[in-house]
CSV table of C-alpha atoms in Angstrom, one decimal:
chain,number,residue,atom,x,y,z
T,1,UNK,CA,126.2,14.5,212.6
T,2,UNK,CA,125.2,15.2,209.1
T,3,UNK,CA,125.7,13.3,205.8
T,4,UNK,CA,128.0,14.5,202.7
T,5,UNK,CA,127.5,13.4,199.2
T,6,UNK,CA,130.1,12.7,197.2
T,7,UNK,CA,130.1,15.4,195.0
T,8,UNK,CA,130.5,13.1,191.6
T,9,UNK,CA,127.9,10.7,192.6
T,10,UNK,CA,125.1,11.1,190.5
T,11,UNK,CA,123.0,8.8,191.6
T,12,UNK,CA,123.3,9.9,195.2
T,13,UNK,CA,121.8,12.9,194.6
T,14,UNK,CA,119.0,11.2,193.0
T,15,UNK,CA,118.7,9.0,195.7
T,16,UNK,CA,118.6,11.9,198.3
T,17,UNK,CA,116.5,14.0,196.2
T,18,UNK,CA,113.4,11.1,195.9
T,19,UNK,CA,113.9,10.9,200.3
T,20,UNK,CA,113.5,14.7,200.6
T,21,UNK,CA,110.5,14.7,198.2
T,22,UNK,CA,108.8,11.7,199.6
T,23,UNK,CA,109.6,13.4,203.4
T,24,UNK,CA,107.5,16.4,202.2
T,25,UNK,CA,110.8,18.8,201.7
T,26,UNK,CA,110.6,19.1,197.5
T,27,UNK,CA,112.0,22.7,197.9
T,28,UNK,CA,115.3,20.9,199.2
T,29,UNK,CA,114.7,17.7,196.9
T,30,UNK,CA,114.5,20.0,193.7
T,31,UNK,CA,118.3,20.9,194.7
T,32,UNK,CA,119.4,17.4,194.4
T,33,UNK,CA,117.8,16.6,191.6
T,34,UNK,CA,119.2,19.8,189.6
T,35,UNK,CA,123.0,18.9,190.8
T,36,UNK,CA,122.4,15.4,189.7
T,37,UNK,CA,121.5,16.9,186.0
T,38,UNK,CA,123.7,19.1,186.4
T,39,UNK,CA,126.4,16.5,186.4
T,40,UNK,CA,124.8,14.7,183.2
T,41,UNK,CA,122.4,12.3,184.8
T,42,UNK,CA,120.6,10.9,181.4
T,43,UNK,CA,117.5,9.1,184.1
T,44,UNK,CA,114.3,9.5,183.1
T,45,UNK,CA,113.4,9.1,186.5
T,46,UNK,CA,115.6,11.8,187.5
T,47,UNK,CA,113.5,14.5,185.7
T,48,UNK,CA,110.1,13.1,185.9
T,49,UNK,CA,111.0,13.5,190.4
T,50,UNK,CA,112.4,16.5,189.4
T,51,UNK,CA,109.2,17.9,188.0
T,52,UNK,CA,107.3,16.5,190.7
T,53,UNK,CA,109.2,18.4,193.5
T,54,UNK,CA,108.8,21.5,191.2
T,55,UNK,CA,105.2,21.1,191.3
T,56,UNK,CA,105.2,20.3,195.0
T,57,UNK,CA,107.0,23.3,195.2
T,58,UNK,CA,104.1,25.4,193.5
T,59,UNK,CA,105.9,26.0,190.7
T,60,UNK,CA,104.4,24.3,187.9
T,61,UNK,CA,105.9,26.0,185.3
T,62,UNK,CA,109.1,25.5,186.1
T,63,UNK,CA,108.3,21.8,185.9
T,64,UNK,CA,107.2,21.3,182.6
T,65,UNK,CA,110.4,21.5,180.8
T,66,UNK,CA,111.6,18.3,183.3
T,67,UNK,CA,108.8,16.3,182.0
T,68,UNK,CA,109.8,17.4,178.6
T,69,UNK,CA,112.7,15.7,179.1
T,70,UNK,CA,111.3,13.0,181.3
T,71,UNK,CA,109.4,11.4,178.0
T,72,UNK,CA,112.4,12.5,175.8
T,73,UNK,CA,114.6,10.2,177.5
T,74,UNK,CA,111.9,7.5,177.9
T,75,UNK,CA,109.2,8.0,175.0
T,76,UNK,CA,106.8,5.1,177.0
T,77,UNK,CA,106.6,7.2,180.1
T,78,UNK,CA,102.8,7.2,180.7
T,79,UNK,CA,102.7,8.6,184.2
T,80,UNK,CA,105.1,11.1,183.0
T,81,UNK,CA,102.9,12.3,180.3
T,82,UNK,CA,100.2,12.2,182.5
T,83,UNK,CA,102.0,14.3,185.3
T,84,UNK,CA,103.2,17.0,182.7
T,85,UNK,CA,99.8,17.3,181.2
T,86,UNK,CA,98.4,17.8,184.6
T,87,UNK,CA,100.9,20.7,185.6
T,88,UNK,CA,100.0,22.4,182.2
């Protein structure tokens, strides 16, 4: 028996996004953490696990503009800024 997200939950799709990544799916975490922005989540968070996965993912690249936005959103980010300069 599977588990549904309610499709206007925001934070539920963050939620689920940081289990898949820490379970060592960040392909299938990246999902989540793309329909949660793409519903207007403004979480710092949200990005900087977004970026993560990406980079998890091996696509580093594709990562950098979420950490971008990451320290946009939170300017004292430091492992954010750390991350992103990492993945550069």
């Amino acid at each position: 028996r599977g588990m549904k997200l309610d499709p206007s939950d925001l934070q539920g799709y963050a939620f689920w996004g940081e289990i898949l990544l820490e379970s060592g799916s960040p392909k299938e975490a990246a999902v989540n953490f793309a329909l949660a922005a793409e519903r207007g989540s403004t979480e710092s968070q949200l990005y900087f696990h977004w970026a993560q996965s990406l980079v998890r993912s091996g696509q580093p690249k594709d990562a950098l503009p979420k950490f971008k936005r990451a320290v946009e959103l939170n300017s004292l980010f430091t492992e954010a800024y750390f991350e992103w300069g990492q993945a550069l």
